[in-house]
PDB file of C-alpha atoms and ligand atoms in Angstrom:
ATOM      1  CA  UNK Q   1      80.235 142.195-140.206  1.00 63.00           C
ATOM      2  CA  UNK Q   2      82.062 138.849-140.139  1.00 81.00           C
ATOM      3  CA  UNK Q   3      79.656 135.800-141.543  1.00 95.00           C
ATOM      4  CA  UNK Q   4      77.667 134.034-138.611  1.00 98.00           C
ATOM      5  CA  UNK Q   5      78.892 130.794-136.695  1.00 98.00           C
ATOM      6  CA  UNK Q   6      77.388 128.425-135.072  1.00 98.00           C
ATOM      7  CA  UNK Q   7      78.090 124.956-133.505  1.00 98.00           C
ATOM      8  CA  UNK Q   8      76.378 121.845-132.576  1.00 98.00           C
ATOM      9  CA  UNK Q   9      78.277 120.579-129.723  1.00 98.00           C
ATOM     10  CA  UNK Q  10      77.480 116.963-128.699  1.00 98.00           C
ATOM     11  CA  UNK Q  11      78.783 114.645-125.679  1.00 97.00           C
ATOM     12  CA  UNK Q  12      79.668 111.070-127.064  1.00 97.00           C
ATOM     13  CA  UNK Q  13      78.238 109.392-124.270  1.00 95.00           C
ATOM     14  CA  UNK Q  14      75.684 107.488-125.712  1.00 94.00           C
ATOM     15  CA  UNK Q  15      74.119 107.561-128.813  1.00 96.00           C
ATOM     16  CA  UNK Q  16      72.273 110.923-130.514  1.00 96.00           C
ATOM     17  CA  UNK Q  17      68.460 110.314-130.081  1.00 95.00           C
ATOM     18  CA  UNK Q  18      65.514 112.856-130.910  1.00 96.00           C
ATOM     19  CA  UNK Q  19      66.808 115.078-128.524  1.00 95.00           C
ATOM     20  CA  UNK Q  20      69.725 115.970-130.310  1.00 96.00           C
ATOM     21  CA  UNK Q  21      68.536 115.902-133.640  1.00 97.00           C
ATOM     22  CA  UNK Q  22      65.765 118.404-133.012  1.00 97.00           C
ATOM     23  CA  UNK Q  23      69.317 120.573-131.509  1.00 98.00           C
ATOM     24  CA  UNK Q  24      71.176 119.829-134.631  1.00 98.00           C
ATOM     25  CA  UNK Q  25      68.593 120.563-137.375  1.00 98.00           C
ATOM     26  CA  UNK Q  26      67.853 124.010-135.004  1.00 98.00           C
ATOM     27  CA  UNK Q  27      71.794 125.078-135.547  1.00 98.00           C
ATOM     28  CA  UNK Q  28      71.678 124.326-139.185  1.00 98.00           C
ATOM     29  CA  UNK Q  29      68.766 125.887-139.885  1.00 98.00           C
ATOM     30  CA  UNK Q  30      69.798 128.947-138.178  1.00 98.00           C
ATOM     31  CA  UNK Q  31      73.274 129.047-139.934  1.00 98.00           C
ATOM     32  CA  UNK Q  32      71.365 128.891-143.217  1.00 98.00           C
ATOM     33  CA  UNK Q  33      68.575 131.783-142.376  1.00 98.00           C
ATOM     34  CA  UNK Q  34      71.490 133.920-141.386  1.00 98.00           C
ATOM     35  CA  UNK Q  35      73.568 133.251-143.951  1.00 98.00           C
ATOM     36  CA  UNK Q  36      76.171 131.673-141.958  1.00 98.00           C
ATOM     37  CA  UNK Q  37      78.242 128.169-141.062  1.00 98.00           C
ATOM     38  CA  UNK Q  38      77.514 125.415-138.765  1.00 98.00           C
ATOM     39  CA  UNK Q  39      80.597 123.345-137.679  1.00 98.00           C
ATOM     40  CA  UNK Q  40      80.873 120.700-135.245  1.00 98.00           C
ATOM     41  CA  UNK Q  41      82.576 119.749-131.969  1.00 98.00           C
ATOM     42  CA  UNK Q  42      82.388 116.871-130.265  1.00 98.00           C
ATOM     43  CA  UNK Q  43      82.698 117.834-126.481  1.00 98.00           C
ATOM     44  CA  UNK Q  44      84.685 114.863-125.211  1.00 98.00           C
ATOM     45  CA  UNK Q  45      85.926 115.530-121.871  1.00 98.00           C
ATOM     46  CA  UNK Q  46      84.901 113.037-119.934  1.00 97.00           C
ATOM     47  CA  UNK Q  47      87.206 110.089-120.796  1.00 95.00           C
ATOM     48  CA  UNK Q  48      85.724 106.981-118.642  1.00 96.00           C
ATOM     49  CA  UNK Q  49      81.567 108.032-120.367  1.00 96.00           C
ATOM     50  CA  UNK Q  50      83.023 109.411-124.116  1.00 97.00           C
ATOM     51  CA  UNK Q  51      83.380 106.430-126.241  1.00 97.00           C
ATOM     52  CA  UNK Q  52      84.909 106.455-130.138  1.00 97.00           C
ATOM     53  CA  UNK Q  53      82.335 104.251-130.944  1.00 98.00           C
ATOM     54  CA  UNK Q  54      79.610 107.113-130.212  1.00 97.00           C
ATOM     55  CA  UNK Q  55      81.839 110.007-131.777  1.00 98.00           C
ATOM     56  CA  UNK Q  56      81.865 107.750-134.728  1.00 98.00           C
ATOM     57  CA  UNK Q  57      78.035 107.315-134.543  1.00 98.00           C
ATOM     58  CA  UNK Q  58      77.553 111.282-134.433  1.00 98.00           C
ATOM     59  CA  UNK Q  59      79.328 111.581-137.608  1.00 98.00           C
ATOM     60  CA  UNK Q  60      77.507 108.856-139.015  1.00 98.00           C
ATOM     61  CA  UNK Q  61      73.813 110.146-137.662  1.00 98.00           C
ATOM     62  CA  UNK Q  62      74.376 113.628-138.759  1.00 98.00           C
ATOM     63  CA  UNK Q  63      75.589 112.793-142.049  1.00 98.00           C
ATOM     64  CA  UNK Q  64      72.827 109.968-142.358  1.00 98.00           C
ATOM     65  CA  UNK Q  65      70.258 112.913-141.242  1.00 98.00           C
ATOM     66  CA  UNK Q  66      71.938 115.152-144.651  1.00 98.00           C
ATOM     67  CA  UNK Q  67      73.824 117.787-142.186  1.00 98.00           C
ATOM     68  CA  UNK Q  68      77.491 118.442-143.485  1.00 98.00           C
ATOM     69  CA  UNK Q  69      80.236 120.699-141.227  1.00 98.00           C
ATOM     70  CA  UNK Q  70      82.550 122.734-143.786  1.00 96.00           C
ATOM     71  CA  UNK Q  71      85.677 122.685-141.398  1.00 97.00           C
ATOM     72  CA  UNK Q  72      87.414 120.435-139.231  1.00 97.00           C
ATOM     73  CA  UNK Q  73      85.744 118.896-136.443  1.00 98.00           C
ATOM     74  CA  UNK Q  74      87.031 120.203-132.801  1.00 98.00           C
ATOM     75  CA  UNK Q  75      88.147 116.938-130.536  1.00 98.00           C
ATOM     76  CA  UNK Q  76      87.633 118.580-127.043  1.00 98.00           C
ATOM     77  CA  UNK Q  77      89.418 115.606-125.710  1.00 98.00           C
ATOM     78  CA  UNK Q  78      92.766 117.268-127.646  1.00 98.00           C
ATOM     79  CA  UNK Q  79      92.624 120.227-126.037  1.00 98.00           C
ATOM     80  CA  UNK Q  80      93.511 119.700-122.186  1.00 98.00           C
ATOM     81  CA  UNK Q  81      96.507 121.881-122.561  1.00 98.00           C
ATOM     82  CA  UNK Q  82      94.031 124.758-123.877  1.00 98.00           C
ATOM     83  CA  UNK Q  83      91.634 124.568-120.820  1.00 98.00           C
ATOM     84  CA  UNK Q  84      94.200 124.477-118.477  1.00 98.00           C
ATOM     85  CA  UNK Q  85      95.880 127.848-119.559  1.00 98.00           C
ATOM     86  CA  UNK Q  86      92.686 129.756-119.344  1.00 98.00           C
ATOM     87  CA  UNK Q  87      92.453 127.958-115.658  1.00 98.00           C
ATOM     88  CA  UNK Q  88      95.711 129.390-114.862  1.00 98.00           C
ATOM     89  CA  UNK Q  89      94.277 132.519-116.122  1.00 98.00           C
ATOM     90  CA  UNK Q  90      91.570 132.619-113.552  1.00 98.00           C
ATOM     91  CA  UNK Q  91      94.099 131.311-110.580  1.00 98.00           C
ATOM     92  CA  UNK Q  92      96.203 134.389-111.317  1.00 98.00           C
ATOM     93  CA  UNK Q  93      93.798 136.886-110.836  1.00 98.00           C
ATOM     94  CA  UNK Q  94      93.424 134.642-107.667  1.00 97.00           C
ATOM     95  CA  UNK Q  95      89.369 133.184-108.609  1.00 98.00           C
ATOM     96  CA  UNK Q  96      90.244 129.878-108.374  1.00 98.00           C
ATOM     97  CA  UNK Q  97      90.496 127.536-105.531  1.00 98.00           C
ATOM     98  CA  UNK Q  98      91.399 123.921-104.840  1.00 98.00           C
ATOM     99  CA  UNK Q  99      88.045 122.151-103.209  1.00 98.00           C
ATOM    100  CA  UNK Q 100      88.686 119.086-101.452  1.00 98.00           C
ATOM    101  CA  UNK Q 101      85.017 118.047-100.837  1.00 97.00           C
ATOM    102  CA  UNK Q 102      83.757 114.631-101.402  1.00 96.00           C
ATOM    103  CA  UNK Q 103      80.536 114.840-102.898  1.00 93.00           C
ATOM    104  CA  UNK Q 104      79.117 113.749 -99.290  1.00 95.00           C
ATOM    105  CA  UNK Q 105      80.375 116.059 -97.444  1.00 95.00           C
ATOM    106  CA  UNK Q 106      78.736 118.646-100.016  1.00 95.00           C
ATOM    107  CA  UNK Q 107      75.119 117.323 -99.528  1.00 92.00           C
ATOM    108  CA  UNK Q 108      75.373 117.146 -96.076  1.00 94.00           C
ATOM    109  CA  UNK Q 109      76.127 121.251 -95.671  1.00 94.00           C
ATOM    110  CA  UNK Q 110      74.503 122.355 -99.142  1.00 92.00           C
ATOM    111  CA  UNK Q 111      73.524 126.201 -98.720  1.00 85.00           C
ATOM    112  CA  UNK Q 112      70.585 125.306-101.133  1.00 94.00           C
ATOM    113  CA  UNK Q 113      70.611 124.242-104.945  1.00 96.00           C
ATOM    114  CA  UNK Q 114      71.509 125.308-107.904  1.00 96.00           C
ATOM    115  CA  UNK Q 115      69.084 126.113-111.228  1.00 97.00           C
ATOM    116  CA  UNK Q 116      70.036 122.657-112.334  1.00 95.00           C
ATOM    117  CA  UNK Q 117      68.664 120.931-108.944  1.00 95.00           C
ATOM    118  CA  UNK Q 118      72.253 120.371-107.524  1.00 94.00           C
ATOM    119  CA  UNK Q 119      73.484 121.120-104.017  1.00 95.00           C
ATOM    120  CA  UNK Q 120      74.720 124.464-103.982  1.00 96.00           C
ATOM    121  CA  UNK Q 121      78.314 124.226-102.617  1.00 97.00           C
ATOM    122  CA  UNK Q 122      78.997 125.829 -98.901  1.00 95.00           C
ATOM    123  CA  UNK Q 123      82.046 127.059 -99.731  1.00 96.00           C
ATOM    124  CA  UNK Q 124      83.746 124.803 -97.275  1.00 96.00           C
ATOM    125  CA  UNK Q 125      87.478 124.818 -98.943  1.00 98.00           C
ATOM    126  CA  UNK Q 126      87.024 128.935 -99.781  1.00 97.00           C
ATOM    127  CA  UNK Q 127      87.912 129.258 -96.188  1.00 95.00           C
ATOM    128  CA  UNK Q 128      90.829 126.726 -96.230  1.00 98.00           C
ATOM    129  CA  UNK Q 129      94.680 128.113 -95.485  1.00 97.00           C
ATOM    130  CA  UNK Q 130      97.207 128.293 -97.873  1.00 96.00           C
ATOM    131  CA  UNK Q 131      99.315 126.025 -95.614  1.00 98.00           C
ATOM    132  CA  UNK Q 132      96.195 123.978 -95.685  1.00 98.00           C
ATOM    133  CA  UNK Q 133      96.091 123.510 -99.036  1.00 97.00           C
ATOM    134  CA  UNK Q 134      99.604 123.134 -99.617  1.00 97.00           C
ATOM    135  CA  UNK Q 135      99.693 120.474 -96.904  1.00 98.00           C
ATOM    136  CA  UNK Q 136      96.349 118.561 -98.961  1.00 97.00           C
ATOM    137  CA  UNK Q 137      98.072 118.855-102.688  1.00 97.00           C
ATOM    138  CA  UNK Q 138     101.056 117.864-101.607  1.00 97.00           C
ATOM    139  CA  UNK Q 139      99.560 114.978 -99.425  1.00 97.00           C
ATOM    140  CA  UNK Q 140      98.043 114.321-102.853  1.00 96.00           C
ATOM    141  CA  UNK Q 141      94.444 114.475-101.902  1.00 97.00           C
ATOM    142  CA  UNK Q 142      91.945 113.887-105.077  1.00 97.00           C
ATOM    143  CA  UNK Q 143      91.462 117.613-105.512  1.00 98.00           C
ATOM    144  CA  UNK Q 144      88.652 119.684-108.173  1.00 98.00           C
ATOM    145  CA  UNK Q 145      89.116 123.365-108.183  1.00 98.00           C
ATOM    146  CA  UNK Q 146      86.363 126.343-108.030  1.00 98.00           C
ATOM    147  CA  UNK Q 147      85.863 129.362-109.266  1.00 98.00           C
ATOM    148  CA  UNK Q 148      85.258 131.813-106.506  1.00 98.00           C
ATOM    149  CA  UNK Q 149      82.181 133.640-107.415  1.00 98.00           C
ATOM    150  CA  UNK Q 150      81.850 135.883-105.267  1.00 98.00           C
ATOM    151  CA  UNK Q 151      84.769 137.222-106.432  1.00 98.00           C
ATOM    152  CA  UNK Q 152      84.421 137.021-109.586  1.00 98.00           C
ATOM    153  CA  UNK Q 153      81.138 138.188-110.060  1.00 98.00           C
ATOM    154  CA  UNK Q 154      82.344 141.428-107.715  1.00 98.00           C
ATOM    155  CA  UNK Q 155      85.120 141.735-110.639  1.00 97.00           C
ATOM    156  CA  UNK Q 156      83.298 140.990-113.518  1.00 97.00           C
ATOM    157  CA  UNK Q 157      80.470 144.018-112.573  1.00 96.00           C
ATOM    158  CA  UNK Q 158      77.237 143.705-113.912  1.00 96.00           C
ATOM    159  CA  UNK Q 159      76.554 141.213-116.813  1.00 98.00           C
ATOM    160  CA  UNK Q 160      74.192 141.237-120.436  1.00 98.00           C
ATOM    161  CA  UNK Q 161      73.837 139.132-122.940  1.00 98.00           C
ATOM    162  CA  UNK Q 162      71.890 139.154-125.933  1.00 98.00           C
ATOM    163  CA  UNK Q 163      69.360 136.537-126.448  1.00 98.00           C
ATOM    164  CA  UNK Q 164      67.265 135.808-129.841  1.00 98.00           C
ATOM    165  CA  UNK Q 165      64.016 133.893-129.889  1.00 95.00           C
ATOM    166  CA  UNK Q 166      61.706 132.393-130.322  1.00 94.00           C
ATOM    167  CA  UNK Q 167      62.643 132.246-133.920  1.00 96.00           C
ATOM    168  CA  UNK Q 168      66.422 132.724-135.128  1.00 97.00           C
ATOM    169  CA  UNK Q 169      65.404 135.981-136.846  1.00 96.00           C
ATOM    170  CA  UNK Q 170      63.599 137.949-133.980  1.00 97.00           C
ATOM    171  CA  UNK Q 171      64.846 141.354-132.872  1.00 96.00           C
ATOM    172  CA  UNK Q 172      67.792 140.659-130.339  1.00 96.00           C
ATOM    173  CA  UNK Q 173      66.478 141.021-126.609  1.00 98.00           C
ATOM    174  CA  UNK Q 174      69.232 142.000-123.761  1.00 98.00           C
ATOM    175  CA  UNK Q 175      69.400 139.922-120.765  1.00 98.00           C
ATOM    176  CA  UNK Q 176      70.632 140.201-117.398  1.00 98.00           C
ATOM    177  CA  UNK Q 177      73.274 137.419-116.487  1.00 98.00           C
ATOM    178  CA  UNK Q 178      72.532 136.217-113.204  1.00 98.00           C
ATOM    179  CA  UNK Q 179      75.961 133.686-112.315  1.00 98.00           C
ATOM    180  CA  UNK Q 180      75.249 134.051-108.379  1.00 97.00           C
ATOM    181  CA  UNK Q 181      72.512 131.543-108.455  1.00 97.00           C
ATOM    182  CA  UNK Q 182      75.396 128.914-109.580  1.00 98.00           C
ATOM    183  CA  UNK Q 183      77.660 129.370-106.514  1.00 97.00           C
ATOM    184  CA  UNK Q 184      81.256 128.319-106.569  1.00 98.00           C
ATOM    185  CA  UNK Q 185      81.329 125.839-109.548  1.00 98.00           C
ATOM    186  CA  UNK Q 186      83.726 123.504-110.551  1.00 98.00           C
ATOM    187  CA  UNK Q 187      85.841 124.704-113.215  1.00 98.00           C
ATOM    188  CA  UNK Q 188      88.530 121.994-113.116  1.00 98.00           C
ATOM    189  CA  UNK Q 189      87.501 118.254-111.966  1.00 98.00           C
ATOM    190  CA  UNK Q 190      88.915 115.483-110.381  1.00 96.00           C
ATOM    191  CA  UNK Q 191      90.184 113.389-113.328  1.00 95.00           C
ATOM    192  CA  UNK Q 192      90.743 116.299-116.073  1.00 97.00           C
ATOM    193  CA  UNK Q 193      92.237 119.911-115.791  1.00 97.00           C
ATOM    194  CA  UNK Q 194      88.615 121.462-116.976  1.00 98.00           C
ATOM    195  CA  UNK Q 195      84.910 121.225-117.158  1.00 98.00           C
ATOM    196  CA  UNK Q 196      82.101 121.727-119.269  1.00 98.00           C
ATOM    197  CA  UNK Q 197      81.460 125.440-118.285  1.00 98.00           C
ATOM    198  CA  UNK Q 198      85.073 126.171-118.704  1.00 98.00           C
ATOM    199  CA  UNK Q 199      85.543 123.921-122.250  1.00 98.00           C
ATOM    200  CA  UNK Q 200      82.838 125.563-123.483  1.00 98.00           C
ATOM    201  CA  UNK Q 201      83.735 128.979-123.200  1.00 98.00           C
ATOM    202  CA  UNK Q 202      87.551 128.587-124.123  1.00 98.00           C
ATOM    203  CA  UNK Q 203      86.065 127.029-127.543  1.00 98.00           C
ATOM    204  CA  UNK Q 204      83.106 129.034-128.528  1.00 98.00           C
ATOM    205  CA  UNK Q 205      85.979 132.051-128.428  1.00 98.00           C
ATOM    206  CA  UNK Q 206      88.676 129.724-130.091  1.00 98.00           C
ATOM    207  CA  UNK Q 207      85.992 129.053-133.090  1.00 98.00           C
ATOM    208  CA  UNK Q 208      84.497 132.546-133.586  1.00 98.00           C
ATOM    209  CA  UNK Q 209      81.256 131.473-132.502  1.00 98.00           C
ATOM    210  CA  UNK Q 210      78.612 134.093-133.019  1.00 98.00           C
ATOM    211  CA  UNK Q 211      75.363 132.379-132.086  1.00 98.00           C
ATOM    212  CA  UNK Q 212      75.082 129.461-129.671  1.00 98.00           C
ATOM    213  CA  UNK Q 213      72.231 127.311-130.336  1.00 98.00           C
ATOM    214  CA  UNK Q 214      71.457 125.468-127.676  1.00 97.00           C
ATOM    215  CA  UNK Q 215      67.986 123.819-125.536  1.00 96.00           C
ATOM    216  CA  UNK Q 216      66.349 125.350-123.358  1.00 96.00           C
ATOM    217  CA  UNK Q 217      67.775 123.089-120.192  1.00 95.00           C
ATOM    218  CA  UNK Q 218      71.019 125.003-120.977  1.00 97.00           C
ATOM    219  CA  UNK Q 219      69.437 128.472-120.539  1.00 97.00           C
ATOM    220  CA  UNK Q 220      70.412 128.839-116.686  1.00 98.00           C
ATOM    221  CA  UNK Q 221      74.076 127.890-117.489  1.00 98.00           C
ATOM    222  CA  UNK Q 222      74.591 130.704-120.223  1.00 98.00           C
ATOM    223  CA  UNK Q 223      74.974 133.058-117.002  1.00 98.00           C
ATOM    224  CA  UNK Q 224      78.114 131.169-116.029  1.00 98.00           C
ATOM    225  CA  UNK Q 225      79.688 131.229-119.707  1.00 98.00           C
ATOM    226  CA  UNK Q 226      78.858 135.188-119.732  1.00 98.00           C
ATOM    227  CA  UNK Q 227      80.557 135.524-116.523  1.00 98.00           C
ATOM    228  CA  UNK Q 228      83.467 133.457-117.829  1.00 98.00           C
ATOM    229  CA  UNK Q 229      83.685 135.219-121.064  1.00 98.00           C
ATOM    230  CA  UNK Q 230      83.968 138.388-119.454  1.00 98.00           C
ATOM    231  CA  UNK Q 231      87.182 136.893-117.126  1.00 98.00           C
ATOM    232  CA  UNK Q 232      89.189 135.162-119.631  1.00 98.00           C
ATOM    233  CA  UNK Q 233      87.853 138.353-122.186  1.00 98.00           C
ATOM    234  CA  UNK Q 234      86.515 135.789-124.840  1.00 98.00           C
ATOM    235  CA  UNK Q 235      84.391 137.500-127.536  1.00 97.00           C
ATOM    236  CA  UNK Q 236      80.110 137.546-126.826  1.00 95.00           C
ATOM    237  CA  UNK Q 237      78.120 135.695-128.461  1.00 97.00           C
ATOM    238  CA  UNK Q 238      74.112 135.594-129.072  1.00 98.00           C
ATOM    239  CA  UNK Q 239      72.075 132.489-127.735  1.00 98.00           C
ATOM    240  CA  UNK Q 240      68.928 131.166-129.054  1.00 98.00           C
ATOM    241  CA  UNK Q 241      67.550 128.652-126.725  1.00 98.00           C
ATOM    242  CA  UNK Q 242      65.294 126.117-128.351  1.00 97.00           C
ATOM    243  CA  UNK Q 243      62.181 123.537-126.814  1.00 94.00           C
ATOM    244  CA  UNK Q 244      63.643 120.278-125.742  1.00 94.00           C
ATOM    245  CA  UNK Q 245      62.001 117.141-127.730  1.00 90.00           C
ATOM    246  CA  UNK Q 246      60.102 115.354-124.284  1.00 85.00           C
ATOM    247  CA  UNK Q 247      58.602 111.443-123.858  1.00 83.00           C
ATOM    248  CA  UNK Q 248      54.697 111.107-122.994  1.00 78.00           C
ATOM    249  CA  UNK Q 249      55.735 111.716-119.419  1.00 79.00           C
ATOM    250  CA  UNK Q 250      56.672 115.213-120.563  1.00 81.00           C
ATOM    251  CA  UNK Q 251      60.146 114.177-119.252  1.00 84.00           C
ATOM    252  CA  UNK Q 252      62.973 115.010-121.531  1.00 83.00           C
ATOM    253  CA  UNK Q 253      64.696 112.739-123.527  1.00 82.00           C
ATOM    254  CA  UNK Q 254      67.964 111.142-121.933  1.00 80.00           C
ATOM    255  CA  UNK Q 255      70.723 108.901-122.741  1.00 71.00           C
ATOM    256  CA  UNK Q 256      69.867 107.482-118.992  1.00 72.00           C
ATOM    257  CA  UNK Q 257      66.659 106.899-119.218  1.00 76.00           C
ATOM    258  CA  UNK Q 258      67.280 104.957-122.613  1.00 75.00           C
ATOM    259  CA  UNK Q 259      65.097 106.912-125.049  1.00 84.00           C
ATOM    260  CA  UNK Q 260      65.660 105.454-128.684  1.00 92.00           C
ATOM    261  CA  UNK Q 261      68.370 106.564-130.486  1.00 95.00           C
ATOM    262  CA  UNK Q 262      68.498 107.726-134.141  1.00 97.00           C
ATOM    263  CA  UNK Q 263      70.354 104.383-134.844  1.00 97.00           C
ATOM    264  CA  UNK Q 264      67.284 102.763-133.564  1.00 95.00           C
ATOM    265  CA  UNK Q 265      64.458 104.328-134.999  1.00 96.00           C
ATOM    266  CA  UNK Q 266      66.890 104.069-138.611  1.00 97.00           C
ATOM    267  CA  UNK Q 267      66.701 100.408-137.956  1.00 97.00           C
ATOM    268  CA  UNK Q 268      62.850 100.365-137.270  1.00 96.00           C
ATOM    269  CA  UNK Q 269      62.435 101.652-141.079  1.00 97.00           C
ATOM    270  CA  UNK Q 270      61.886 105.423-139.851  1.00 97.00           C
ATOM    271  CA  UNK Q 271      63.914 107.757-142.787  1.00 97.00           C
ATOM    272  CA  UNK Q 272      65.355 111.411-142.380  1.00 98.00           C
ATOM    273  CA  UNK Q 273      62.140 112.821-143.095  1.00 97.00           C
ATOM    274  CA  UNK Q 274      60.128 110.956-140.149  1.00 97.00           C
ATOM    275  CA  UNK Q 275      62.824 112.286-137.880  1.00 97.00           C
ATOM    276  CA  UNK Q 276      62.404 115.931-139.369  1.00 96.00           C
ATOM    277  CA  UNK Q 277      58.436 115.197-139.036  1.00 96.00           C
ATOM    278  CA  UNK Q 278      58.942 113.811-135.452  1.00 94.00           C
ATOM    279  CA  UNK Q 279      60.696 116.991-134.090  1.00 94.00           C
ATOM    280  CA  UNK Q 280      58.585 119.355-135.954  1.00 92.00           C
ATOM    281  CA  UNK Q 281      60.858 120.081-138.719  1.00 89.00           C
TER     282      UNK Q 281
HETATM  283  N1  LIG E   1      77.762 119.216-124.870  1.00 54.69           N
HETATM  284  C1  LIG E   1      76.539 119.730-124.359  1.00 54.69           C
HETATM  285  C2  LIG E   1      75.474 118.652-124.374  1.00 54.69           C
HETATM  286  O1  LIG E   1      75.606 117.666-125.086  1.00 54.69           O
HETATM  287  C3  LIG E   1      76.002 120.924-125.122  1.00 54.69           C
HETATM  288  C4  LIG E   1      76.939 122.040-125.212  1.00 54.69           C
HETATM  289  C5  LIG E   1      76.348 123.414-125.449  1.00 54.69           C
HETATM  290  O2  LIG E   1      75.501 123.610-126.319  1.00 54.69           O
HETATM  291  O3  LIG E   1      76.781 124.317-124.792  1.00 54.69           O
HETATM  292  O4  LIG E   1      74.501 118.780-123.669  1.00 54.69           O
END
């Protein structure tokens, strides 16, 4: 069997606080128990939020923290080109539709929401006419396109995936994939030709991953990736969800809500060590 890989897969929106380091020291720690590699991709898409200042500060954090990635780091932002293909992919086998809806007009006829909290999206634009949406793209009409999951879940058949936990080195536990509850996401936005559900899927395959390591506020999504994984026939992977590092209102840690960052709590005096102590390391 080909050795293990994982990733740590950060958005550099903001600066890495506790949150992420309890993610990061998870993925390296698993590489090592299982004899594998952790590498590192910085997941970039979102070009007015992703700053090079905060890619820098990853580098620098992790490093600073005594985590090293034996191969090249993977620039989501370089890839555009990449996402868009496997788009195409899913608009040939015709699962892929241009949506039109301003985020308005989506709250005001949600069907319900998704496992994240969202509105779930009516399907307003599934119904539209192809002389519609001719007429709308070439009016040039800010446009996001969805996957149709109905369709795609109808193709795709029934889903598993494997799931290992609570510790790294449990006995492998099959899982039903349940994508339904997700509705017709966006797998191409507004301002870029992808989005996370779709980047993440096209690059777990392009770097071999074997094992995604990822918190537990990511569990839900791991039913689109299977579901995408299984359309653009990307290899599986096993997932190991981990607990999420959370404030004294039990609420966890966000960029948003200004928790301290590593870079913070480094200039308070606090050392690797504290941060391994503070996440239960
Ligand atoms: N980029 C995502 C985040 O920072 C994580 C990606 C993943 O593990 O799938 O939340």
């Amino acid at each position: 069997m080909s050795k293990p890989r994982l990733r740590f897969a950060p958005s550099p929106n903001g600066y890495l606080h506790l949150g992420h380091a309890l993610s990061a020291l998870v993925t390296w720690d698993a590489a090592e128990k299982l004899g594998g590699t952790a590498l590192l991709r910085i997941e970039d898409i979102d070009r007015n939020r992703c700053k090079p200042e905060f890619t820098q500060a990853v580098f620098e954090d992790l490093a600073w923290l005594g985590l090293s990635w034996p191969e090249p780091v993977l620039h989501q932002s370089e890839r555009f080109p990449l996402y868009a293909e496997a788009a195409n992919r899913l608009r040939d086998m015709d699962l892929l539709y241009p949506c039109f809806c301003s985020r308005a007009d989506i709250a005001a006829r949600a069907t319900g929401t998704d496992p994240d909290g969202a509105p779930l999206y009516p399907g307003t634009c599934r119904h539209l006419s192809n002389a519609e949406r001719i007429e709308r793209l070439e009016r040039g009409d800010p446009v996001q396109f969805r996957l149709d999951s109905g369709a795609a879940i109808a193709r795709a058949g029934l889903l598993t995936y494997t799931m290992i936990g609570p510790t790294i080195l449990d006995r492998p536990q099959i899982r039903y994939a349940r994508p339904e509850r997700w509705g017709d996401v966006v797998l191409q936005r507004k301002d870029v030709p992808t989005a996370y559900h779709l980047s993440v899927v096209v690059d777990d395959d392009a770097q071999a991953i074997t094992h995604v390591t990822r918190g537990k506020d990511l569990e839900a999504a791991t039913d689109l990736h299977v579901l995408l994984q299984m359309l653009l026939s990307a290899s599986a992977v096993c997932y190991h969800f981990h607990r999420l590092v959370t404030d004294r209102d039990n609420q966890k840690l966000s960029k948003s809500k200004g928790s301290p960052s590593l870079r913070d709590l480094r200039a308070q005096g606090w050392t690797p060590a504290d941060i391994r102590r503070a996440v239960g390391f």
